[in-house]
Amino acid sequence: MYIMDDGIRLNAKLDMPTPAEGKRPLVIIIHGFTGHMEERHIVAVSQMLNGIGFATLRVDMYGHGNSDGKFENHTLYKWLNNALTVIDYARKLDFVTDLYLCGHSQGGMTVMLAGAMKRDVIKGIIPLSPAWMIPEAARKGTLLGLSFDPDHIPDTLPAWGGRVLSGNYVRIAQTIRVEDAIDRYDGPVLIVHGDRDEAVPVEYGVKAANRYKQCRLVLIPGDTHCYDYHLDQVLDAVRDWMREKK
Ligand code: FER
């Protein structure tokens, strides 16, 4: 199915827990940079949540997966608008009680920002290995393993896997202050981060957890950005935290 965001089709999938009748809490799940809703770790989190009574809504963001838009043209503002639209869509589903946000990496930063903006309607957020160093790195000119002049941003940048990214991605990232979103969010937060993350240094998970007012931090020893070794421990961490919320 598609959720329309200002003329852009966002590919989305709603999965219900079994048994499916009755009112349910729902978790919106957002993938990372270059990712999509069918990635192993995204599907695993979704299925685990369905197994403990939560509906899930996985969404491909602008320029990713089977949603509209070109990867090259995606920006954090577009993803933020996508997230706000998906939250509004989910709030109107008649079976939904409480609403949670879960996101991996760039999707983790997105739920930190969107959660703060919608803090009156979001019951809790789960940033997984949140890539919230992106704005700071954009201001320094050190994104994607590249080095560039942050005051003279190239029109395009080579991204992973032969992809190209518009310089506007960097210009927009430079304007975002994730710290403000952290400070504005008073609800419960669960951060999960592998301590051998090759894409987002684990220090960022620790720093965010210390700054949030109500945050549980679960570090996964030896694990990578996409949890190649201990995905089961990620699922345990999310399961334990969510069970306490029901
Ligand atoms: C970067 C490092 C990590 C970057 C993006 C990420 C745009 C995001 C990773 C993810 O979402 O999985 O330098 O630059």
PDB file of C-alpha atoms and ligand atoms in Angstrom:
ATOM      1  CA  MET A   1       0.000   0.000   0.000  1.00  0.00           C
ATOM      2  CA  TYR A   2       0.995   3.595  -0.389  1.00  0.00           C
ATOM      3  CA  ILE A   3       0.748   6.524   1.991  1.00  0.00           C
ATOM      4  CA  MET A   4       0.637   9.777   0.014  1.00  0.00           C
ATOM      5  CA  ASP A   5       2.899  12.583   1.157  1.00  0.00           C
ATOM      6  CA  ASP A   6       2.206  15.703  -0.879  1.00  0.00           C
ATOM      7  CA  GLY A   7       2.045  13.769  -4.155  1.00  0.00           C
ATOM      8  CA  ILE A   8       4.879  11.384  -3.275  1.00  0.00           C
ATOM      9  CA  ARG A   9       3.910   7.719  -2.826  1.00  0.00           C
ATOM     10  CA  LEU A  10       5.509   6.181   0.244  1.00  0.00           C
ATOM     11  CA  ASN A  11       5.546   2.399   0.104  1.00  0.00           C
ATOM     12  CA  ALA A  12       4.246   1.119   3.442  1.00  0.00           C
ATOM     13  CA  LYS A  13       3.342  -2.189   5.016  1.00  0.00           C
ATOM     14  CA  LEU A  14       1.019  -2.645   7.994  1.00  0.00           C
ATOM     15  CA  ASP A  15       1.500  -5.898   9.909  1.00  0.00           C
ATOM     16  CA  MET A  16      -0.978  -6.896  12.596  1.00  0.00           C
ATOM     17  CA  PRO A  17      -0.261  -9.031  15.621  1.00  0.00           C
ATOM     18  CA  THR A  18      -2.183 -12.268  16.017  1.00  0.00           C
ATOM     19  CA  PRO A  19      -4.954 -12.401  17.033  1.00  0.00           C
ATOM     20  CA  ALA A  20      -5.662  -9.298  14.953  1.00  0.00           C
ATOM     21  CA  GLU A  21      -8.905  -8.063  16.486  1.00  0.00           C
ATOM     22  CA  GLY A  22      -9.204  -5.359  19.122  1.00  0.00           C
ATOM     23  CA  LYS A  23      -7.399  -2.105  19.707  1.00  0.00           C
ATOM     24  CA  ARG A  24      -3.602  -2.224  19.525  1.00  0.00           C
ATOM     25  CA  PRO A  25      -0.561  -0.064  20.059  1.00  0.00           C
ATOM     26  CA  LEU A  26       1.360   0.559  16.835  1.00  0.00           C
ATOM     27  CA  VAL A  27       5.061   1.033  16.135  1.00  0.00           C
ATOM     28  CA  ILE A  28       6.190   2.937  13.019  1.00  0.00           C
ATOM     29  CA  ILE A  29       9.526   1.508  11.807  1.00  0.00           C
ATOM     30  CA  ILE A  30      11.927   3.491   9.603  1.00  0.00           C
ATOM     31  CA  HIS A  31      15.045   2.144   7.836  1.00  0.00           C
ATOM     32  CA  GLY A  32      18.391   3.917   7.369  1.00  0.00           C
ATOM     33  CA  PHE A  33      20.356   5.715   4.613  1.00  0.00           C
ATOM     34  CA  THR A  34      20.357   3.504   1.444  1.00  0.00           C
ATOM     35  CA  GLY A  35      18.108   1.022   3.334  1.00  0.00           C
ATOM     36  CA  HIS A  36      14.520  -0.185   2.930  1.00  0.00           C
ATOM     37  CA  MET A  37      11.696  -1.876   4.831  1.00  0.00           C
ATOM     38  CA  GLU A  38      12.695  -5.455   3.846  1.00  0.00           C
ATOM     39  CA  GLU A  39      16.174  -5.346   5.391  1.00  0.00           C
ATOM     40  CA  ARG A  40      16.840  -8.258   7.741  1.00  0.00           C
ATOM     41  CA  HIS A  41      17.075  -6.191  10.917  1.00  0.00           C
ATOM     42  CA  ILE A  42      13.985  -4.114  10.060  1.00  0.00           C
ATOM     43  CA  VAL A  43      11.836  -7.194   9.325  1.00  0.00           C
ATOM     44  CA  ALA A  44      13.113  -8.944  12.452  1.00  0.00           C
ATOM     45  CA  VAL A  45      12.137  -6.053  14.741  1.00  0.00           C
ATOM     46  CA  SER A  46       8.728  -5.830  13.064  1.00  0.00           C
ATOM     47  CA  GLN A  47       7.987  -9.556  13.404  1.00  0.00           C
ATOM     48  CA  MET A  48       9.133  -9.641  17.013  1.00  0.00           C
ATOM     49  CA  LEU A  49       6.786  -6.731  17.849  1.00  0.00           C
ATOM     50  CA  ASN A  50       3.874  -8.455  16.090  1.00  0.00           C
ATOM     51  CA  GLY A  51       4.605 -11.484  18.255  1.00  0.00           C
ATOM     52  CA  ILE A  52       4.099  -9.513  21.501  1.00  0.00           C
ATOM     53  CA  GLY A  53       0.903  -7.721  20.481  1.00  0.00           C
ATOM     54  CA  PHE A  54       2.065  -4.580  18.640  1.00  0.00           C
ATOM     55  CA  ALA A  55       0.956  -3.668  15.140  1.00  0.00           C
ATOM     56  CA  THR A  56       3.804  -2.337  13.003  1.00  0.00           C
ATOM     57  CA  LEU A  57       3.911   0.080  10.093  1.00  0.00           C
ATOM     58  CA  ARG A  58       7.109  -0.185   8.062  1.00  0.00           C
ATOM     59  CA  VAL A  59       7.728   2.610   5.563  1.00  0.00           C
ATOM     60  CA  ASP A  60      10.178   3.179   2.720  1.00  0.00           C
ATOM     61  CA  MET A  61      11.248   6.809   2.934  1.00  0.00           C
ATOM     62  CA  TYR A  62      11.693   9.286   0.065  1.00  0.00           C
ATOM     63  CA  GLY A  63      14.134   7.995  -2.567  1.00  0.00           C
ATOM     64  CA  HIS A  64      14.458   4.577  -0.906  1.00  0.00           C
ATOM     65  CA  GLY A  65      12.975   1.105  -1.395  1.00  0.00           C
ATOM     66  CA  ASN A  66       9.780   1.192  -3.456  1.00  0.00           C
ATOM     67  CA  SER A  67       8.792   4.749  -2.602  1.00  0.00           C
ATOM     68  CA  ASP A  68       8.798   7.628  -5.063  1.00  0.00           C
ATOM     69  CA  GLY A  69      11.660  10.099  -5.364  1.00  0.00           C
ATOM     70  CA  LYS A  70      15.262   9.699  -6.407  1.00  0.00           C
ATOM     71  CA  PHE A  71      17.896   8.704  -3.872  1.00  0.00           C
ATOM     72  CA  GLU A  72      20.022  11.613  -5.104  1.00  0.00           C
ATOM     73  CA  ASN A  73      17.297  14.096  -4.129  1.00  0.00           C
ATOM     74  CA  HIS A  74      16.506  12.815  -0.661  1.00  0.00           C
ATOM     75  CA  THR A  75      17.168  15.106   2.283  1.00  0.00           C
ATOM     76  CA  LEU A  76      16.563  15.006   6.018  1.00  0.00           C
ATOM     77  CA  TYR A  77      13.759  17.572   5.609  1.00  0.00           C
ATOM     78  CA  LYS A  78      11.997  15.297   3.117  1.00  0.00           C
ATOM     79  CA  TRP A  79      12.374  12.330   5.466  1.00  0.00           C
ATOM     80  CA  LEU A  80      11.071  14.449   8.354  1.00  0.00           C
ATOM     81  CA  ASN A  81       8.022  15.460   6.339  1.00  0.00           C
ATOM     82  CA  ASN A  82       7.518  11.806   5.425  1.00  0.00           C
ATOM     83  CA  ALA A  83       7.661  10.844   9.099  1.00  0.00           C
ATOM     84  CA  LEU A  84       5.121  13.516  10.134  1.00  0.00           C
ATOM     85  CA  THR A  85       2.758  12.359   7.361  1.00  0.00           C
ATOM     86  CA  VAL A  86       3.088   8.703   8.380  1.00  0.00           C
ATOM     87  CA  ILE A  87       2.442   9.593  12.040  1.00  0.00           C
ATOM     88  CA  ASP A  88      -0.741  11.451  11.036  1.00  0.00           C
ATOM     89  CA  TYR A  89      -1.808   8.467   8.913  1.00  0.00           C
ATOM     90  CA  ALA A  90      -1.235   6.071  11.822  1.00  0.00           C
ATOM     91  CA  ARG A  91      -3.136   8.258  14.289  1.00  0.00           C
ATOM     92  CA  LYS A  92      -6.249   7.995  12.110  1.00  0.00           C
ATOM     93  CA  LEU A  93      -6.264   4.171  12.044  1.00  0.00           C
ATOM     94  CA  ASP A  94      -9.240   3.249  14.217  1.00  0.00           C
ATOM     95  CA  PHE A  95      -7.575   0.295  15.967  1.00  0.00           C
ATOM     96  CA  VAL A  96      -4.543   2.246  17.176  1.00  0.00           C
ATOM     97  CA  THR A  97      -4.119   3.051  20.853  1.00  0.00           C
ATOM     98  CA  ASP A  98      -0.571   4.178  21.686  1.00  0.00           C
ATOM     99  CA  LEU A  99       1.894   5.190  18.981  1.00  0.00           C
ATOM    100  CA  TYR A 100       5.655   4.500  19.071  1.00  0.00           C
ATOM    101  CA  LEU A 101       8.491   5.340  16.676  1.00  0.00           C
ATOM    102  CA  CYS A 102      11.426   3.055  15.903  1.00  0.00           C
ATOM    103  CA  GLY A 103      14.155   3.882  13.386  1.00  0.00           C
ATOM    104  CA  HIS A 104      17.556   2.566  12.402  1.00  0.00           C
ATOM    105  CA  SER A 105      20.528   4.874  11.834  1.00  0.00           C
ATOM    106  CA  GLN A 106      19.405   7.822   9.667  1.00  0.00           C
ATOM    107  CA  GLY A 107      15.900   6.564  10.452  1.00  0.00           C
ATOM    108  CA  GLY A 108      16.922   6.635  14.123  1.00  0.00           C
ATOM    109  CA  MET A 109      17.849  10.288  13.868  1.00  0.00           C
ATOM    110  CA  THR A 110      14.556  10.877  12.031  1.00  0.00           C
ATOM    111  CA  VAL A 111      12.554   9.427  14.924  1.00  0.00           C
ATOM    112  CA  MET A 112      14.569  11.527  17.397  1.00  0.00           C
ATOM    113  CA  LEU A 113      13.567  14.660  15.449  1.00  0.00           C
ATOM    114  CA  ALA A 114       9.981  13.654  14.602  1.00  0.00           C
ATOM    115  CA  GLY A 115       9.393  12.279  18.099  1.00  0.00           C
ATOM    116  CA  ALA A 116      10.287  15.655  19.576  1.00  0.00           C
ATOM    117  CA  MET A 117       8.057  17.478  17.083  1.00  0.00           C
ATOM    118  CA  LYS A 118       5.121  15.148  17.840  1.00  0.00           C
ATOM    119  CA  ARG A 119       5.965  14.623  21.498  1.00  0.00           C
ATOM    120  CA  ASP A 120       2.312  15.097  22.542  1.00  0.00           C
ATOM    121  CA  VAL A 121       1.152  12.082  20.501  1.00  0.00           C
ATOM    122  CA  ILE A 122       4.176   9.752  20.598  1.00  0.00           C
ATOM    123  CA  LYS A 123       4.335   7.396  23.574  1.00  0.00           C
ATOM    124  CA  GLY A 124       7.984   6.421  23.204  1.00  0.00           C
ATOM    125  CA  ILE A 125      10.873   6.285  20.712  1.00  0.00           C
ATOM    126  CA  ILE A 126      13.418   3.602  19.845  1.00  0.00           C
ATOM    127  CA  PRO A 127      16.441   4.978  17.963  1.00  0.00           C
ATOM    128  CA  LEU A 128      18.568   1.991  16.876  1.00  0.00           C
ATOM    129  CA  SER A 129      22.214   2.982  16.263  1.00  0.00           C
ATOM    130  CA  PRO A 130      21.008   6.525  15.553  1.00  0.00           C
ATOM    131  CA  ALA A 131      23.134   8.409  12.994  1.00  0.00           C
ATOM    132  CA  TRP A 132      22.714  11.725  14.742  1.00  0.00           C
ATOM    133  CA  MET A 133      26.308  12.710  14.026  1.00  0.00           C
ATOM    134  CA  ILE A 134      25.226  13.483  10.426  1.00  0.00           C
ATOM    135  CA  PRO A 135      24.441  17.204  11.025  1.00  0.00           C
ATOM    136  CA  GLU A 136      27.702  17.724  12.930  1.00  0.00           C
ATOM    137  CA  ALA A 137      29.674  15.867  10.237  1.00  0.00           C
ATOM    138  CA  ALA A 138      27.962  17.947   7.527  1.00  0.00           C
ATOM    139  CA  ARG A 139      29.050  21.125   9.321  1.00  0.00           C
ATOM    140  CA  LYS A 140      32.619  19.785   9.485  1.00  0.00           C
ATOM    141  CA  GLY A 141      32.659  18.515   5.886  1.00  0.00           C
ATOM    142  CA  THR A 142      33.326  14.876   6.792  1.00  0.00           C
ATOM    143  CA  LEU A 143      30.315  12.862   5.565  1.00  0.00           C
ATOM    144  CA  LEU A 144      30.356   9.467   3.825  1.00  0.00           C
ATOM    145  CA  GLY A 145      34.079   9.031   4.397  1.00  0.00           C
ATOM    146  CA  LEU A 146      34.671  12.133   2.259  1.00  0.00           C
ATOM    147  CA  SER A 147      36.355  15.403   3.071  1.00  0.00           C
ATOM    148  CA  PHE A 148      34.940  18.607   1.590  1.00  0.00           C
ATOM    149  CA  ASP A 149      34.841  22.315   2.327  1.00  0.00           C
ATOM    150  CA  PRO A 150      31.648  22.789   4.390  1.00  0.00           C
ATOM    151  CA  ASP A 151      31.356  26.358   3.114  1.00  0.00           C
ATOM    152  CA  HIS A 152      31.681  25.343  -0.550  1.00  0.00           C
ATOM    153  CA  ILE A 153      29.675  22.158  -0.803  1.00  0.00           C
ATOM    154  CA  PRO A 154      29.991  20.217  -4.068  1.00  0.00           C
ATOM    155  CA  ASP A 155      26.832  19.971  -6.212  1.00  0.00           C
ATOM    156  CA  THR A 156      26.963  16.191  -5.907  1.00  0.00           C
ATOM    157  CA  LEU A 157      28.784  13.726  -3.681  1.00  0.00           C
ATOM    158  CA  PRO A 158      29.612  10.077  -4.330  1.00  0.00           C
ATOM    159  CA  ALA A 159      27.607   7.975  -1.870  1.00  0.00           C
ATOM    160  CA  TRP A 160      27.897   4.273  -1.082  1.00  0.00           C
ATOM    161  CA  GLY A 161      27.486   1.623  -3.787  1.00  0.00           C
ATOM    162  CA  GLY A 162      27.982   3.895  -6.791  1.00  0.00           C
ATOM    163  CA  ARG A 163      25.154   6.177  -5.669  1.00  0.00           C
ATOM    164  CA  VAL A 164      25.221   9.951  -6.010  1.00  0.00           C
ATOM    165  CA  LEU A 165      23.885  12.388  -3.432  1.00  0.00           C
ATOM    166  CA  SER A 166      22.918  16.013  -3.990  1.00  0.00           C
ATOM    167  CA  GLY A 167      24.939  18.643  -2.162  1.00  0.00           C
ATOM    168  CA  ASN A 168      21.588  19.933  -0.918  1.00  0.00           C
ATOM    169  CA  TYR A 169      21.510  16.925   1.400  1.00  0.00           C
ATOM    170  CA  VAL A 170      24.580  18.380   3.120  1.00  0.00           C
ATOM    171  CA  ARG A 171      23.240  21.957   3.123  1.00  0.00           C
ATOM    172  CA  ILE A 172      20.058  20.779   4.835  1.00  0.00           C
ATOM    173  CA  ALA A 173      21.881  18.506   7.286  1.00  0.00           C
ATOM    174  CA  GLN A 174      24.013  21.477   8.355  1.00  0.00           C
ATOM    175  CA  THR A 175      20.900  23.288   9.647  1.00  0.00           C
ATOM    176  CA  ILE A 176      19.732  20.531  11.992  1.00  0.00           C
ATOM    177  CA  ARG A 177      20.504  20.508  15.708  1.00  0.00           C
ATOM    178  CA  VAL A 178      19.578  17.115  17.076  1.00  0.00           C
ATOM    179  CA  GLU A 179      20.522  18.257  20.595  1.00  0.00           C
ATOM    180  CA  ASP A 180      17.482  20.569  20.581  1.00  0.00           C
ATOM    181  CA  ALA A 181      15.213  17.620  19.749  1.00  0.00           C
ATOM    182  CA  ILE A 182      16.782  15.519  22.498  1.00  0.00           C
ATOM    183  CA  ASP A 183      16.233  18.311  25.026  1.00  0.00           C
ATOM    184  CA  ARG A 184      12.612  18.794  23.978  1.00  0.00           C
ATOM    185  CA  TYR A 185      11.629  15.131  24.306  1.00  0.00           C
ATOM    186  CA  ASP A 186      10.544  14.087  27.803  1.00  0.00           C
ATOM    187  CA  GLY A 187       9.075  10.645  26.974  1.00  0.00           C
ATOM    188  CA  PRO A 188      10.749   7.260  27.333  1.00  0.00           C
ATOM    189  CA  VAL A 189      13.575   6.364  24.954  1.00  0.00           C
ATOM    190  CA  LEU A 190      15.375   3.101  24.199  1.00  0.00           C
ATOM    191  CA  ILE A 191      18.690   3.325  22.348  1.00  0.00           C
ATOM    192  CA  VAL A 192      20.370   0.124  21.141  1.00  0.00           C
ATOM    193  CA  HIS A 193      23.891   0.332  19.666  1.00  0.00           C
ATOM    194  CA  GLY A 194      26.573  -2.193  18.721  1.00  0.00           C
ATOM    195  CA  ASP A 195      29.938  -1.270  20.237  1.00  0.00           C
ATOM    196  CA  ARG A 196      31.780  -2.153  17.010  1.00  0.00           C
ATOM    197  CA  ASP A 197      29.520  -0.058  14.761  1.00  0.00           C
ATOM    198  CA  GLU A 198      31.561   0.824  11.659  1.00  0.00           C
ATOM    199  CA  ALA A 199      29.153   3.521  10.375  1.00  0.00           C
ATOM    200  CA  VAL A 200      27.992   5.377  13.492  1.00  0.00           C
ATOM    201  CA  PRO A 201      30.474   5.493  16.395  1.00  0.00           C
ATOM    202  CA  VAL A 202      28.941   3.958  19.534  1.00  0.00           C
ATOM    203  CA  GLU A 203      29.915   7.129  21.417  1.00  0.00           C
ATOM    204  CA  TYR A 204      26.917   8.832  19.786  1.00  0.00           C
ATOM    205  CA  GLY A 205      24.532   6.290  21.247  1.00  0.00           C
ATOM    206  CA  VAL A 206      26.087   6.860  24.661  1.00  0.00           C
ATOM    207  CA  LYS A 207      26.036  10.653  24.313  1.00  0.00           C
ATOM    208  CA  ALA A 208      22.370  10.729  23.281  1.00  0.00           C
ATOM    209  CA  ALA A 209      21.394   8.340  26.078  1.00  0.00           C
ATOM    210  CA  ASN A 210      23.088  10.545  28.671  1.00  0.00           C
ATOM    211  CA  ARG A 211      21.362  13.654  27.339  1.00  0.00           C
ATOM    212  CA  TYR A 212      17.794  12.261  27.222  1.00  0.00           C
ATOM    213  CA  LYS A 213      15.808  12.650  30.432  1.00  0.00           C
ATOM    214  CA  GLN A 214      14.400   9.104  30.344  1.00  0.00           C
ATOM    215  CA  CYS A 215      16.578   6.764  28.332  1.00  0.00           C
ATOM    216  CA  ARG A 216      17.622   3.139  28.541  1.00  0.00           C
ATOM    217  CA  LEU A 217      20.829   2.353  26.651  1.00  0.00           C
ATOM    218  CA  VAL A 218      21.549  -1.217  25.577  1.00  0.00           C
ATOM    219  CA  LEU A 219      25.023  -1.734  24.105  1.00  0.00           C
ATOM    220  CA  ILE A 220      25.577  -4.897  22.094  1.00  0.00           C
ATOM    221  CA  PRO A 221      29.174  -6.082  22.622  1.00  0.00           C
ATOM    222  CA  GLY A 222      31.006  -6.849  19.391  1.00  0.00           C
ATOM    223  CA  ASP A 223      28.143  -5.952  17.094  1.00  0.00           C
ATOM    224  CA  THR A 224      28.096  -3.915  13.889  1.00  0.00           C
ATOM    225  CA  HIS A 225      25.878  -1.197  12.402  1.00  0.00           C
ATOM    226  CA  CYS A 226      23.297  -3.683  11.068  1.00  0.00           C
ATOM    227  CA  TYR A 227      23.715  -6.258  13.876  1.00  0.00           C
ATOM    228  CA  ASP A 228      25.444  -8.960  11.834  1.00  0.00           C
ATOM    229  CA  TYR A 229      26.304 -10.985  14.942  1.00  0.00           C
ATOM    230  CA  HIS A 230      23.743 -10.412  17.677  1.00  0.00           C
ATOM    231  CA  LEU A 231      20.432  -9.365  16.159  1.00  0.00           C
ATOM    232  CA  ASP A 232      18.801 -11.626  18.769  1.00  0.00           C
ATOM    233  CA  GLN A 233      20.158  -9.323  21.517  1.00  0.00           C
ATOM    234  CA  VAL A 234      18.674  -6.294  19.762  1.00  0.00           C
ATOM    235  CA  LEU A 235      15.313  -8.048  19.647  1.00  0.00           C
ATOM    236  CA  ASP A 236      15.601  -8.983  23.346  1.00  0.00           C
ATOM    237  CA  ALA A 237      16.335  -5.348  24.263  1.00  0.00           C
ATOM    238  CA  VAL A 238      13.367  -3.991  22.292  1.00  0.00           C
ATOM    239  CA  ARG A 239      11.067  -6.791  23.523  1.00  0.00           C
ATOM    240  CA  ASP A 240      11.913  -6.197  27.195  1.00  0.00           C
ATOM    241  CA  TRP A 241      11.451  -2.434  26.921  1.00  0.00           C
ATOM    242  CA  MET A 242       8.189  -2.646  24.972  1.00  0.00           C
ATOM    243  CA  ARG A 243       6.691  -5.246  27.311  1.00  0.00           C
ATOM    244  CA  GLU A 244       7.122  -2.800  30.185  1.00  0.00           C
ATOM    245  CA  LYS A 245       5.161  -0.214  28.186  1.00  0.00           C
ATOM    246  CA  LYS A 246       2.063  -2.345  27.518  1.00  0.00           C
TER     247      LYS A 246
HETATM  248  C1  FER B   1      27.601   8.874   7.058  1.00  0.00           C
HETATM  249  C2  FER B   1      27.605   7.824   7.961  1.00  0.00           C
HETATM  250  C3  FER B   1      26.422   7.130   8.225  1.00  0.00           C
HETATM  251  C4  FER B   1      26.396   9.223   6.404  1.00  0.00           C
HETATM  252  C5  FER B   1      25.241   8.540   6.674  1.00  0.00           C
HETATM  253  C6  FER B   1      25.244   7.501   7.590  1.00  0.00           C
HETATM  254  C7  FER B   1      25.309  10.627   4.855  1.00  0.00           C
HETATM  255  C8  FER B   1      23.986   6.791   7.803  1.00  0.00           C
HETATM  256  C9  FER B   1      23.928   5.466   7.944  1.00  0.00           C
HETATM  257  C10 FER B   1      22.620   4.774   7.945  1.00  0.00           C
HETATM  258  O1  FER B   1      21.550   5.408   7.915  1.00  0.00           O
HETATM  259  O2  FER B   1      22.628   3.531   7.986  1.00  0.00           O
HETATM  260  O3  FER B   1      28.741   9.568   6.766  1.00  0.00           O
HETATM  261  O4  FER B   1      26.464  10.254   5.513  1.00  0.00           O
END
